[in-house]
PDB file of C-alpha atoms in Angstrom:
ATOM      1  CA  UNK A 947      30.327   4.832 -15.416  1.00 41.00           C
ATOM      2  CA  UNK A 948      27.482   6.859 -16.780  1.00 39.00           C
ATOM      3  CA  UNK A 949      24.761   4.105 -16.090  1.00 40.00           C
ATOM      4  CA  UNK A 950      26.042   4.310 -12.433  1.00 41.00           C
ATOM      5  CA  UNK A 951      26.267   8.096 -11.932  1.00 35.00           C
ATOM      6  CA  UNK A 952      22.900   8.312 -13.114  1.00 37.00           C
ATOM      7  CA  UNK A 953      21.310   5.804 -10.453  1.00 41.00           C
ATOM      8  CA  UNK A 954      23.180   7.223  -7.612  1.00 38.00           C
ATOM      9  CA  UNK A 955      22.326  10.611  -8.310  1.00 35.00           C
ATOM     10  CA  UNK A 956      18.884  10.169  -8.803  1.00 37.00           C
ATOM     11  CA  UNK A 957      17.838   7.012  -6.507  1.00 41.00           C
ATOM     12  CA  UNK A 958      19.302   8.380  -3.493  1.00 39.00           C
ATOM     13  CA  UNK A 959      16.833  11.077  -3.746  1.00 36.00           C
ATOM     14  CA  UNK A 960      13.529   8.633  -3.776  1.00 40.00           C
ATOM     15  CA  UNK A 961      15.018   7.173  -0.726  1.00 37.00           C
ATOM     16  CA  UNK A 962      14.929  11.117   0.930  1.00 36.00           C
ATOM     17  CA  UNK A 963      11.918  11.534  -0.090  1.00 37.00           C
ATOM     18  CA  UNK A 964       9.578   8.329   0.690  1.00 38.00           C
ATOM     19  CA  UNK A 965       7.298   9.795   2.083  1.00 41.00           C
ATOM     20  CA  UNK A 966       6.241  12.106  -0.888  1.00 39.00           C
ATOM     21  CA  UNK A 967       7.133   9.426  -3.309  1.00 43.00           C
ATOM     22  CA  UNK A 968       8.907  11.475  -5.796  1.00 53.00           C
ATOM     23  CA  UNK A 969      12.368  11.014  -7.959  1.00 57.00           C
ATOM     24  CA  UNK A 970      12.058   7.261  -8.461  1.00 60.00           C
ATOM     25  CA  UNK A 971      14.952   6.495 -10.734  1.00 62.00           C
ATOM     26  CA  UNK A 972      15.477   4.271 -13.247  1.00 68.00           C
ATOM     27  CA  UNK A 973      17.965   0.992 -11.699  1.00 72.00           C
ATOM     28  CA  UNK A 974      21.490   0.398 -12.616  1.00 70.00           C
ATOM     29  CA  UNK A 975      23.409  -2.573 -11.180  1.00 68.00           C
ATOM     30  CA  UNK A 976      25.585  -0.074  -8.746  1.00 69.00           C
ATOM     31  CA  UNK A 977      28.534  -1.948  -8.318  1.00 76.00           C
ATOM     32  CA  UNK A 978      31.062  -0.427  -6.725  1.00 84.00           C
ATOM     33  CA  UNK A 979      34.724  -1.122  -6.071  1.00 89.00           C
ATOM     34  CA  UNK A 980      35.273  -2.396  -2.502  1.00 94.00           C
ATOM     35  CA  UNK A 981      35.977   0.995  -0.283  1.00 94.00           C
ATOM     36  CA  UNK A 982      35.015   2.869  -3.458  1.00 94.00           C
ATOM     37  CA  UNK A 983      33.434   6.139  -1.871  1.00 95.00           C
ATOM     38  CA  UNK A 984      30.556   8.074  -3.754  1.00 95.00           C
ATOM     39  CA  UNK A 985      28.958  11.322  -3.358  1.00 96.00           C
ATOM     40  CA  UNK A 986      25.954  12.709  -4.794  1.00 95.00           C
ATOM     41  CA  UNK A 987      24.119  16.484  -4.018  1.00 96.00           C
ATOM     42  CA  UNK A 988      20.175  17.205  -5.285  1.00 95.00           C
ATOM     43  CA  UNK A 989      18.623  19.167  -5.855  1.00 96.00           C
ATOM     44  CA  UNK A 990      14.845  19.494  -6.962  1.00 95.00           C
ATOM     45  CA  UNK A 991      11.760  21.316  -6.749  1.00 95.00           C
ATOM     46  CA  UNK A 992       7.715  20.310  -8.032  1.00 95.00           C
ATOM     47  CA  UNK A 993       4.740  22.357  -7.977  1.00 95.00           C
ATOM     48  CA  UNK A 994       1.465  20.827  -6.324  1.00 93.00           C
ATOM     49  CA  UNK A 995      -1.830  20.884  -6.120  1.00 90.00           C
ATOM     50  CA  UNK A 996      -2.311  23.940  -9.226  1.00 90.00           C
ATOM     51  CA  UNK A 997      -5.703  23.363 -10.649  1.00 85.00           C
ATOM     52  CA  UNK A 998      -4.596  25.769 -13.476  1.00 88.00           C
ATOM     53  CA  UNK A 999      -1.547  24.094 -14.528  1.00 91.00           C
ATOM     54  CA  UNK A1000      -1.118  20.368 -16.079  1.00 94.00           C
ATOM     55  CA  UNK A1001      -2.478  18.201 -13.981  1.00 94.00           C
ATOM     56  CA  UNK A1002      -1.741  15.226 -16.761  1.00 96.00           C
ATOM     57  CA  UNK A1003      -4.381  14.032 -19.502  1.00 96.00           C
ATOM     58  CA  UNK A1004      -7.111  12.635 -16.796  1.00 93.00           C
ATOM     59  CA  UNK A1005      -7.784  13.398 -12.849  1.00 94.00           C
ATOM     60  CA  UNK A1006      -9.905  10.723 -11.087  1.00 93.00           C
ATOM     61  CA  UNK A1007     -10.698  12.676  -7.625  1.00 91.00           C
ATOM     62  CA  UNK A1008     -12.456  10.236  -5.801  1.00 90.00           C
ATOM     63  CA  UNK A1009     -14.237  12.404  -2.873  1.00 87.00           C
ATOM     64  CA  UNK A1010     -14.092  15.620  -4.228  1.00 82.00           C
ATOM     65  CA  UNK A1011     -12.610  18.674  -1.899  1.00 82.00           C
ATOM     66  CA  UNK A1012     -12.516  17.950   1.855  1.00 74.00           C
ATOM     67  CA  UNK A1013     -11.687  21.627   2.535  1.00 73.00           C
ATOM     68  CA  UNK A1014     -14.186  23.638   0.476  1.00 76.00           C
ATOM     69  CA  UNK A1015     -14.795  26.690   1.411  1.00 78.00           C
ATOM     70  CA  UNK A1016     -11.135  27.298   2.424  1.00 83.00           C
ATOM     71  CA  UNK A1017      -8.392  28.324   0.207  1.00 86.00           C
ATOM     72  CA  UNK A1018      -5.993  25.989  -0.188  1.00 84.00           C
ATOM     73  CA  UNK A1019      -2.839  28.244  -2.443  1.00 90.00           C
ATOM     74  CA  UNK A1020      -0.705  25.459  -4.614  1.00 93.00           C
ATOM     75  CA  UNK A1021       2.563  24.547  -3.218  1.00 94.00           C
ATOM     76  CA  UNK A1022       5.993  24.853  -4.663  1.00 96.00           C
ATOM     77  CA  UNK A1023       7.766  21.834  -2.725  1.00 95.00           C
ATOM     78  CA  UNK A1024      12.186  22.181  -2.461  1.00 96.00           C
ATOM     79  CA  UNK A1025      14.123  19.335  -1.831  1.00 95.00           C
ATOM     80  CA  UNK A1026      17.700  19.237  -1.323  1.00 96.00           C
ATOM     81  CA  UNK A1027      20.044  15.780  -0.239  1.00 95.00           C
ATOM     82  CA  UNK A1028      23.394  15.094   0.477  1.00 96.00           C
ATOM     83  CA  UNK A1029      23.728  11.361   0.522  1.00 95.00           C
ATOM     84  CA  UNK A1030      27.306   9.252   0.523  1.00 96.00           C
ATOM     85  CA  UNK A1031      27.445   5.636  -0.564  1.00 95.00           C
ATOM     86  CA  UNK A1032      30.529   2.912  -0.053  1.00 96.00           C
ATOM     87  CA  UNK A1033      31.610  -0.263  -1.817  1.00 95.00           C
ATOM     88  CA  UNK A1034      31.689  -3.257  -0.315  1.00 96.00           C
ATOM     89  CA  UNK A1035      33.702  -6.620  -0.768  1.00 95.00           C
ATOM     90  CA  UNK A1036      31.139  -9.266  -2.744  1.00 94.00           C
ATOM     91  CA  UNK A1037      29.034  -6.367  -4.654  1.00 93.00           C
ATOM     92  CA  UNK A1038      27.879  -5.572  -2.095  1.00 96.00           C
ATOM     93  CA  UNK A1039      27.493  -1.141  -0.348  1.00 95.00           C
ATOM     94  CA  UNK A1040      25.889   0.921   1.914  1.00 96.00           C
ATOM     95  CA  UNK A1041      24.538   4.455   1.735  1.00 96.00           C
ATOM     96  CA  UNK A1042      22.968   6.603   3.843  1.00 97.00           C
ATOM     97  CA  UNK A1043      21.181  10.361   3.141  1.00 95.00           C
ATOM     98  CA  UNK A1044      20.829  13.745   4.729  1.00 95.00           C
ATOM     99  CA  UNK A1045      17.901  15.305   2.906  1.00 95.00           C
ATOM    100  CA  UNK A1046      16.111  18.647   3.468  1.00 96.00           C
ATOM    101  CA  UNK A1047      12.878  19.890   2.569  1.00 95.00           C
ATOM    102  CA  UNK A1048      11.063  22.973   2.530  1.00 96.00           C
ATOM    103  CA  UNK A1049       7.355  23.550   1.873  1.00 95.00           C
ATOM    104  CA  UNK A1050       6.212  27.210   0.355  1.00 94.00           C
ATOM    105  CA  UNK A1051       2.538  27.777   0.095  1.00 94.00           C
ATOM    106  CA  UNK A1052       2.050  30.359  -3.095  1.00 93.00           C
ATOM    107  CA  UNK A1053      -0.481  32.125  -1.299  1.00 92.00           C
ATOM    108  CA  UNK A1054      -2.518  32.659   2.275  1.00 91.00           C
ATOM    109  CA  UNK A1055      -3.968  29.397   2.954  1.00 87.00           C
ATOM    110  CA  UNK A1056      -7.303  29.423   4.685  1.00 86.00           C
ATOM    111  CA  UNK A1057      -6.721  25.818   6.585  1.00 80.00           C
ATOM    112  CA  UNK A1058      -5.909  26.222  10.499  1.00 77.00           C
ATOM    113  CA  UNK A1059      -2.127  24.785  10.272  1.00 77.00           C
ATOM    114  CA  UNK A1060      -1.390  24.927   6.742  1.00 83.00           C
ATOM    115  CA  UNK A1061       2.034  26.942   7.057  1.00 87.00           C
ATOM    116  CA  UNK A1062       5.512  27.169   5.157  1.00 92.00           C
ATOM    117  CA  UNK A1063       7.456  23.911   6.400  1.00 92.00           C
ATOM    118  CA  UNK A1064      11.063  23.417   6.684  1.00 95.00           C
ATOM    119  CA  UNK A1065      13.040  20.285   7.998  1.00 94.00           C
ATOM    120  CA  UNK A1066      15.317  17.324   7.156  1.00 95.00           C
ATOM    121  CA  UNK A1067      13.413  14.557   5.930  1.00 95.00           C
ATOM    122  CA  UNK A1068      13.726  11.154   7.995  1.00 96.00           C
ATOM    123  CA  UNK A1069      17.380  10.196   7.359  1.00 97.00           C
ATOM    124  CA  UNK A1070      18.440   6.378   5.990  1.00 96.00           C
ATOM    125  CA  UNK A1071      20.746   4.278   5.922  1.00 97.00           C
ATOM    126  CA  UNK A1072      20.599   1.298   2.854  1.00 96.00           C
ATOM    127  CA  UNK A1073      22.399  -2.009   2.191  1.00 96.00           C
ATOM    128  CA  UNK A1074      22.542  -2.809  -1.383  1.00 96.00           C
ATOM    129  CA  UNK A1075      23.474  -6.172  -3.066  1.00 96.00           C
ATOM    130  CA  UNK A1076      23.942  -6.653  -6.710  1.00 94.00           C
ATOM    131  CA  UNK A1077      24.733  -9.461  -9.342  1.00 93.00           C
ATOM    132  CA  UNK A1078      26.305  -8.452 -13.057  1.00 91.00           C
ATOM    133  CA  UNK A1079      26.878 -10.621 -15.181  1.00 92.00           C
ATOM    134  CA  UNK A1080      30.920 -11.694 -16.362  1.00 89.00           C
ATOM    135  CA  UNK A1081      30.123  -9.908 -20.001  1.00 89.00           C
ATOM    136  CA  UNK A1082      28.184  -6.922 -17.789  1.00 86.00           C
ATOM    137  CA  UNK A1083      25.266  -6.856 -20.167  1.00 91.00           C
ATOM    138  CA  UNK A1084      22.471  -8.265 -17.235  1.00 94.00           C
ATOM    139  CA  UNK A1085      22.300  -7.517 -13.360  1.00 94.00           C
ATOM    140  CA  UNK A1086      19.663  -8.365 -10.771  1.00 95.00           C
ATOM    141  CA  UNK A1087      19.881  -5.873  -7.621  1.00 95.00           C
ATOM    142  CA  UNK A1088      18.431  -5.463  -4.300  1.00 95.00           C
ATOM    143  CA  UNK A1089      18.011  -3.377  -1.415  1.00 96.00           C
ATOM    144  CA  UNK A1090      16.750  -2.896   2.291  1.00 97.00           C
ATOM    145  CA  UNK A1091      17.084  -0.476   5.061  1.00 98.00           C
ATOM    146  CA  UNK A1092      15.765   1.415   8.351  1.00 98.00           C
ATOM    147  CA  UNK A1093      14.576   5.177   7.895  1.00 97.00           C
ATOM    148  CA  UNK A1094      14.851   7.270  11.242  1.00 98.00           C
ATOM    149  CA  UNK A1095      12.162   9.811  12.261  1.00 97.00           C
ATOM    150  CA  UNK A1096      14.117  13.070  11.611  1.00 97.00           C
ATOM    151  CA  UNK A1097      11.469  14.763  10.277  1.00 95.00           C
ATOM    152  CA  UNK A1098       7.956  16.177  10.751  1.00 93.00           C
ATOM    153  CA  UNK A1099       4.826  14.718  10.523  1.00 93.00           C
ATOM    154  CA  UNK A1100       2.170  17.135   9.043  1.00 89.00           C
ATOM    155  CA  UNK A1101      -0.996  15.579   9.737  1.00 90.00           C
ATOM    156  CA  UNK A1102      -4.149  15.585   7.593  1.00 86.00           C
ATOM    157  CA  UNK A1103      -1.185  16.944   4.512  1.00 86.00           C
ATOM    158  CA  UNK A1104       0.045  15.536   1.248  1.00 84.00           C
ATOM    159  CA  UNK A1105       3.340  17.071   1.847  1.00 88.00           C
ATOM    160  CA  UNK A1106       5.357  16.124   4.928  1.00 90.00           C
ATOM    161  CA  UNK A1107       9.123  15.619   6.099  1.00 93.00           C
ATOM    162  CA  UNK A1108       8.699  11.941   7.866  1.00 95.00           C
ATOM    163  CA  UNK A1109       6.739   9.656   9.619  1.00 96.00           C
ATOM    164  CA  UNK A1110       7.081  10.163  13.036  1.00 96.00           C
ATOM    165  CA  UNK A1111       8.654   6.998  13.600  1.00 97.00           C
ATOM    166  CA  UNK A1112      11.319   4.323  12.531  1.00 98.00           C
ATOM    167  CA  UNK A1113      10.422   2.725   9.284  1.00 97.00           C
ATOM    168  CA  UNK A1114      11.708   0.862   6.524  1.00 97.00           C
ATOM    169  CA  UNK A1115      12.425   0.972   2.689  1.00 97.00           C
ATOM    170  CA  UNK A1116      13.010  -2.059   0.220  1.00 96.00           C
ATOM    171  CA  UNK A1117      13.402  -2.375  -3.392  1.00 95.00           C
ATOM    172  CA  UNK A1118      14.142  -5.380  -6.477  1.00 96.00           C
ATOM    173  CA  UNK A1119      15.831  -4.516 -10.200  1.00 95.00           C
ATOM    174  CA  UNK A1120      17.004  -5.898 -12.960  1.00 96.00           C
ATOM    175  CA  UNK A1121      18.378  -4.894 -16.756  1.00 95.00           C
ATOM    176  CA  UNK A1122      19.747  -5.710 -19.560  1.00 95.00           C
ATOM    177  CA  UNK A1123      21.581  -3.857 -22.049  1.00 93.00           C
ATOM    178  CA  UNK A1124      19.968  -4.459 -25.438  1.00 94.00           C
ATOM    179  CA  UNK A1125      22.193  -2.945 -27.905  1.00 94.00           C
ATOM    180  CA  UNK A1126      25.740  -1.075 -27.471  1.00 92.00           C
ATOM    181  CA  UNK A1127      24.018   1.883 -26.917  1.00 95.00           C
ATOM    182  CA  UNK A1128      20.474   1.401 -25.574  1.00 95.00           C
ATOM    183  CA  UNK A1129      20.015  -0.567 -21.571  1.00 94.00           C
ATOM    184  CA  UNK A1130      16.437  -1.430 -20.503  1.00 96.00           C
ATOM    185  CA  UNK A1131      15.630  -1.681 -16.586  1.00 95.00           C
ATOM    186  CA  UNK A1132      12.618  -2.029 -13.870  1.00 96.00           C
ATOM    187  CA  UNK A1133      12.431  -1.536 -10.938  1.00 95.00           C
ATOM    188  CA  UNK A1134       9.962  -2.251  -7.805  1.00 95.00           C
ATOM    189  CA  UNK A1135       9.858  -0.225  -4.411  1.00 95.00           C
ATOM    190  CA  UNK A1136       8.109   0.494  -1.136  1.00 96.00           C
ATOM    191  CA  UNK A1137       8.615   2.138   2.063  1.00 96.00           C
ATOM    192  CA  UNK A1138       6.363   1.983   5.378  1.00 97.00           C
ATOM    193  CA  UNK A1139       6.473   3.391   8.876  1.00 97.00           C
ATOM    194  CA  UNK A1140       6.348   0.688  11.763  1.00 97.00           C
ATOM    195  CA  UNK A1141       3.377   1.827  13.309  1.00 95.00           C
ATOM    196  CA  UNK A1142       1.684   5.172  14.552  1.00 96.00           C
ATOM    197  CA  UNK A1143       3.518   8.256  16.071  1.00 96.00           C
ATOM    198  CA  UNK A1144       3.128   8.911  19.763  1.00 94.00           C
ATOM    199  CA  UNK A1145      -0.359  11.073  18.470  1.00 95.00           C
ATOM    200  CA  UNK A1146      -1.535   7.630  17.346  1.00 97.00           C
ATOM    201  CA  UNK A1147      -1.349   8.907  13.508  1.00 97.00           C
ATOM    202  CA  UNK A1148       0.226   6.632  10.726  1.00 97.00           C
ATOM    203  CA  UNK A1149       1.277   7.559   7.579  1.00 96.00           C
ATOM    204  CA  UNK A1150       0.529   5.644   4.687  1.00 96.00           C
ATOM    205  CA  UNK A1151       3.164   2.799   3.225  1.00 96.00           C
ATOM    206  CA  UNK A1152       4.038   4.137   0.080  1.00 96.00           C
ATOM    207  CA  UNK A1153       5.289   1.771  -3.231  1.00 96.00           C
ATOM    208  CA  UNK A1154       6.353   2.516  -6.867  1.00 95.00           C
ATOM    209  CA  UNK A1155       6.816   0.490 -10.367  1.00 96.00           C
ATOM    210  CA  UNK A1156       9.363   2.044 -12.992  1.00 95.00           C
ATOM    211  CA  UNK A1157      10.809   1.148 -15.975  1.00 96.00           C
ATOM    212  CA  UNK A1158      12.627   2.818 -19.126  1.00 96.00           C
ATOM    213  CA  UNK A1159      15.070   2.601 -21.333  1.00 96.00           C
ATOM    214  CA  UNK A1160      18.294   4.815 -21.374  1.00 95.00           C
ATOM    215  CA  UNK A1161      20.456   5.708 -24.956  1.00 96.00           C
ATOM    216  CA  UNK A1162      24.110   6.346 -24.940  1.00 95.00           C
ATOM    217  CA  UNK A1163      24.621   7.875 -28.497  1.00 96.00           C
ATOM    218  CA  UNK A1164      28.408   6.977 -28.175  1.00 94.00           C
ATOM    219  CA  UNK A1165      29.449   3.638 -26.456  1.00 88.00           C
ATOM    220  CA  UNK A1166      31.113   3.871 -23.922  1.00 84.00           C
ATOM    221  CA  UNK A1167      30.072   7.934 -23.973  1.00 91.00           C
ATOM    222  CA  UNK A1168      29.679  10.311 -20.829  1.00 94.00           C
ATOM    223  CA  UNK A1169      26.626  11.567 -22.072  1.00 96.00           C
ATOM    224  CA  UNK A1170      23.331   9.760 -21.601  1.00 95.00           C
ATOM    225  CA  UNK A1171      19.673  10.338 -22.272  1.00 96.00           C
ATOM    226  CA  UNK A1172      16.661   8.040 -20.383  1.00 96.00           C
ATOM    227  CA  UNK A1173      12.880   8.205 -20.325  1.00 96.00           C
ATOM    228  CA  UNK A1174      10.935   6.219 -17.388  1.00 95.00           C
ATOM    229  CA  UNK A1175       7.332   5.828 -16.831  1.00 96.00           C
ATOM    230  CA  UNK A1176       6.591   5.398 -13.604  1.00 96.00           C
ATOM    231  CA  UNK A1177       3.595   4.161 -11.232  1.00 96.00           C
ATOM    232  CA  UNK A1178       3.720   5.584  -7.791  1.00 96.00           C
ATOM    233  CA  UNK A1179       1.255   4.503  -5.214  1.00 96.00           C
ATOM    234  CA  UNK A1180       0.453   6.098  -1.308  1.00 95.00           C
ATOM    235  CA  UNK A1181      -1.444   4.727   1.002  1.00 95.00           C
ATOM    236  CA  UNK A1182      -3.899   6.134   2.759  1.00 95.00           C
ATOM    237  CA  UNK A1183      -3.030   8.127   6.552  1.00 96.00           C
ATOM    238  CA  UNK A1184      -4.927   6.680   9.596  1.00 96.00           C
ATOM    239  CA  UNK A1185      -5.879   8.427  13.246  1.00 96.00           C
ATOM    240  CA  UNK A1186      -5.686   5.587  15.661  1.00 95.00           C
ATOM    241  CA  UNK A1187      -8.070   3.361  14.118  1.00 92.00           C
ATOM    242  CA  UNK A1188     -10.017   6.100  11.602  1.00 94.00           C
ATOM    243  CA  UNK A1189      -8.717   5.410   7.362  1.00 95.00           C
ATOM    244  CA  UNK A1190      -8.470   8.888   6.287  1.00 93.00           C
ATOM    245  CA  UNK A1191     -10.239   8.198   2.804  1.00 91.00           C
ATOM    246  CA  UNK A1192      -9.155  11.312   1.432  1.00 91.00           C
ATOM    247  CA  UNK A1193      -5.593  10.713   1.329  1.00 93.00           C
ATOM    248  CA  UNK A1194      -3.536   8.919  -0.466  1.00 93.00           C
ATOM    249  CA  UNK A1195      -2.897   8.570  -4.365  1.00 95.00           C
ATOM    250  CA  UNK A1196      -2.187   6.517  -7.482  1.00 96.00           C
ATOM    251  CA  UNK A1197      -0.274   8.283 -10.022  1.00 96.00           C
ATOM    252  CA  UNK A1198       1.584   7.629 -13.692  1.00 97.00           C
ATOM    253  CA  UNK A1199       4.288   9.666 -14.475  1.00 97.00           C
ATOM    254  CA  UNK A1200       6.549   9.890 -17.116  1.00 96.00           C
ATOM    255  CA  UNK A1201      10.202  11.591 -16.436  1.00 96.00           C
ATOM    256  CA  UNK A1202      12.863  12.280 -18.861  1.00 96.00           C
ATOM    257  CA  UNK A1203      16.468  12.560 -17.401  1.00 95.00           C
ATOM    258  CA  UNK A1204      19.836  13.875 -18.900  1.00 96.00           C
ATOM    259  CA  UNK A1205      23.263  12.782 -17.421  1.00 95.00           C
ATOM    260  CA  UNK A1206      26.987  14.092 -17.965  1.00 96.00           C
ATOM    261  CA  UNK A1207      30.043  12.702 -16.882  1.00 95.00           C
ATOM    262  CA  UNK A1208      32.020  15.980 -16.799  1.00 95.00           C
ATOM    263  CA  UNK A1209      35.529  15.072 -15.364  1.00 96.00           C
ATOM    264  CA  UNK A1210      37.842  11.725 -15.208  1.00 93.00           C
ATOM    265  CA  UNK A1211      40.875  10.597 -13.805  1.00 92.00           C
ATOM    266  CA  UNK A1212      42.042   7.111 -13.058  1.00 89.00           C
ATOM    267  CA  UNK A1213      38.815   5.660 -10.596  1.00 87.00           C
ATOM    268  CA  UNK A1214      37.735   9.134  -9.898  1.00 92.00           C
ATOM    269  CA  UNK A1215      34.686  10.992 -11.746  1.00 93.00           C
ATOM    270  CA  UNK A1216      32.805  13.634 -11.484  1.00 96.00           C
ATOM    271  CA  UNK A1217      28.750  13.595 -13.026  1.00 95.00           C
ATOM    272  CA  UNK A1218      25.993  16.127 -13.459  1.00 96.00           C
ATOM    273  CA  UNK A1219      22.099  15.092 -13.758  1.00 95.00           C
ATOM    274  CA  UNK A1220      19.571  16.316 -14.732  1.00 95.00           C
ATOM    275  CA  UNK A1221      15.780  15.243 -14.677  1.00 95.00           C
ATOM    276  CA  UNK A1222      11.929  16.348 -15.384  1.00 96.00           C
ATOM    277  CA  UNK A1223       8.931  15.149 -14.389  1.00 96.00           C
ATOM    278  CA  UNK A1224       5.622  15.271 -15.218  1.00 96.00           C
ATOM    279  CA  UNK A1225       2.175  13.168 -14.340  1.00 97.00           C
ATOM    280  CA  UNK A1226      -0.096  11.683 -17.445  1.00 98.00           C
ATOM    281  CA  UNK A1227      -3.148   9.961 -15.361  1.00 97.00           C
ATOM    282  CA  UNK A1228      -3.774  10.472 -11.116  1.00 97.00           C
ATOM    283  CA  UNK A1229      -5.923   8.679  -8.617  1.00 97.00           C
ATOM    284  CA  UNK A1230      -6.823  10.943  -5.859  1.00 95.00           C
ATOM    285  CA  UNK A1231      -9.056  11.715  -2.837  1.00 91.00           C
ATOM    286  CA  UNK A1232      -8.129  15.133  -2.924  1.00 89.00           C
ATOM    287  CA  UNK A1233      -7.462  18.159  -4.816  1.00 89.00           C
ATOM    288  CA  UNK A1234      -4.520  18.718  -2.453  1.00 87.00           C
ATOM    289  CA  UNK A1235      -3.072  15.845  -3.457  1.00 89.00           C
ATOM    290  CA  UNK A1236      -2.530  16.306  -7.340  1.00 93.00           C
ATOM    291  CA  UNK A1237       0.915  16.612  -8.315  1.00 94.00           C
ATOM    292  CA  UNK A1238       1.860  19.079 -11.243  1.00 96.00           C
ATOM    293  CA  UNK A1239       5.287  19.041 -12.696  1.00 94.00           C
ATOM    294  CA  UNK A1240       8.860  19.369 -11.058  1.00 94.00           C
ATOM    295  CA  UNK A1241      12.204  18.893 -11.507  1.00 95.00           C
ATOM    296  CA  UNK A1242      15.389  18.099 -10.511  1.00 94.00           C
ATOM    297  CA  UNK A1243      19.427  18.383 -10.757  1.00 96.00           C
ATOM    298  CA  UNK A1244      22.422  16.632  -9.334  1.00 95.00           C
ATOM    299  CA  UNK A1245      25.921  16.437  -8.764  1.00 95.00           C
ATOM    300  CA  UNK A1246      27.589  13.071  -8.247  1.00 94.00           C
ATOM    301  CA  UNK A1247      31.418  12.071  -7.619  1.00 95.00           C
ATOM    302  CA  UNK A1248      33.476   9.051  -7.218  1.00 92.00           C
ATOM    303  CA  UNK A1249      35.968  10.240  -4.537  1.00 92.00           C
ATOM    304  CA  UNK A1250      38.025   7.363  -4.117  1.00 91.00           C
TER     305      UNK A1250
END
């Protein structure tokens, strides 16, 4: 039950936030009871583009400042989610997510249209399907779903709400538990817009590698511990037929994440999470676009 609350409460939030490419989780195997109902509220915030702070051990910025000369402040990025998840017969579910974002620029920024930003996120709606095996100590797990564009496109940005138009996410896991206590798991992801917004602007596809380990120190226990390292990849943004070589990204990250089951009874539970983040190497065509540190927490609960 721990191994579960952990990737619901956490994975539901990289699927809000796709287009920024943050809170990949490390997979679990997800199976629910048929017409099991789940829950899960985030929350999470992550400071950007601070040339003061930790930026990790090495910054590759590939084409230096596009907007010298104007100030730029860092920004301290909030994201909230409410997302809701049902079993289905055959292992396999469905989920869908209302996220929430706002954007808060620690200072004036000198750019023409660099303002505060607050809107849902583009909303989706997931099919899982996943395979455990009969002793439970192996699963293989996939998923696929539309995203809807309910929320903004900030052009020429590295932070932004959606994508303007309908697009799609995917992913492919699989794990093991090694010992009694310790389960290993990867995971590969992606998520793309179908085309360009009625402006004629795309945003980039976006993918992401993770894998890590996570450490009961009781089997069976409601407390868990789990470290991922992560590779998170962006695309870059195109104007009708222009690349936009200064955007997009390749990061490493490394996240450490803390989970609680804090109340059981019969099939119902109740879970807290929670999760920090921090880069170790980026890839970018912009200052803008280095990430600093962030973090996250969550509620999740197995209503029924």
């Amino acid at each position: 039950m721990t191994l579960l609350l952990l990737a619901l409460t956490v994975s539901r939030a990289h699927a809000a936030a796709c287009v920024c490419g943050r809170n990949v989780a490390l997979p679990s195997p997800g199976v629910l009871r048929p017409w099991a109902g789940v829950f899960a509220l985030d929350y999470g915030a992550r400071l950007e583009a601070n040339d003061s702070l930790w930026r990790g051990f090495g910054v590759n910025d590939l084409y230096g400042n596009s907007m010298e000369g104007m100030y730029m402040p860092p920004m301290l990025v909030h994201t909230a989610s409410l997302s809701a998840t049902l079993g289905l017969p055959a292992h396999f579910s469905v989920s869908t997510t209302l996220p929430y974002m706002y954007k808060n620029n620690l200072g004036v920024s000198e750019m023409p249209g660099d303002t505060d930003l607050a809107s849902f996120n583009d909303v989706d709606l997931t099919g899982h399907w996943a395979w455990q095996s009969d002793d439970k100590q192996a699963f293989v797990a996939t998923s696929l779903g539309p995203t809807f564009p309910t929320g903004t496109v900030v052009p020429y940005s590295p932070v932004r709400s959606g994508r303007g138009v309908m697009g799609g996410t995917a992913s492919a896991s699989a794990g093991v538990k090694a010992t009694p206590h310790v389960a290993l798991a990867a995971q590969v992801s992606g998520a793309t817009g179908f085309g360009a917004d009625s402006t004629g602007y795309t945003v980039g596809s976006t993918a992401s590698v993770v894998a890590g380990a996570q450490w009961t120190p009781r089997e069976g226990g409601r407390l868990s511990f789990a470290a991922l390292g992560i590779e998170r990849w962006a695309g870059e943004d195109k104007q009708d037929d222009y690349y936009l070589k200064n955007s997009g990204s390749l990061i490493t990250d490394i996240a450490l994440v803390g989970t609680f089951t804090f109340w059981e009874s019969d099939v119902r539970s109740a879970g807290v999470t929670l999760r920090a983040q921090v880069p170790l190497y980026q890839v970018i065509g912009d200052p803008m676009y280095a990430e600093n540190f962030g973090g996250s927490a969550g509620v999740t609960v197995v209503a029924f």
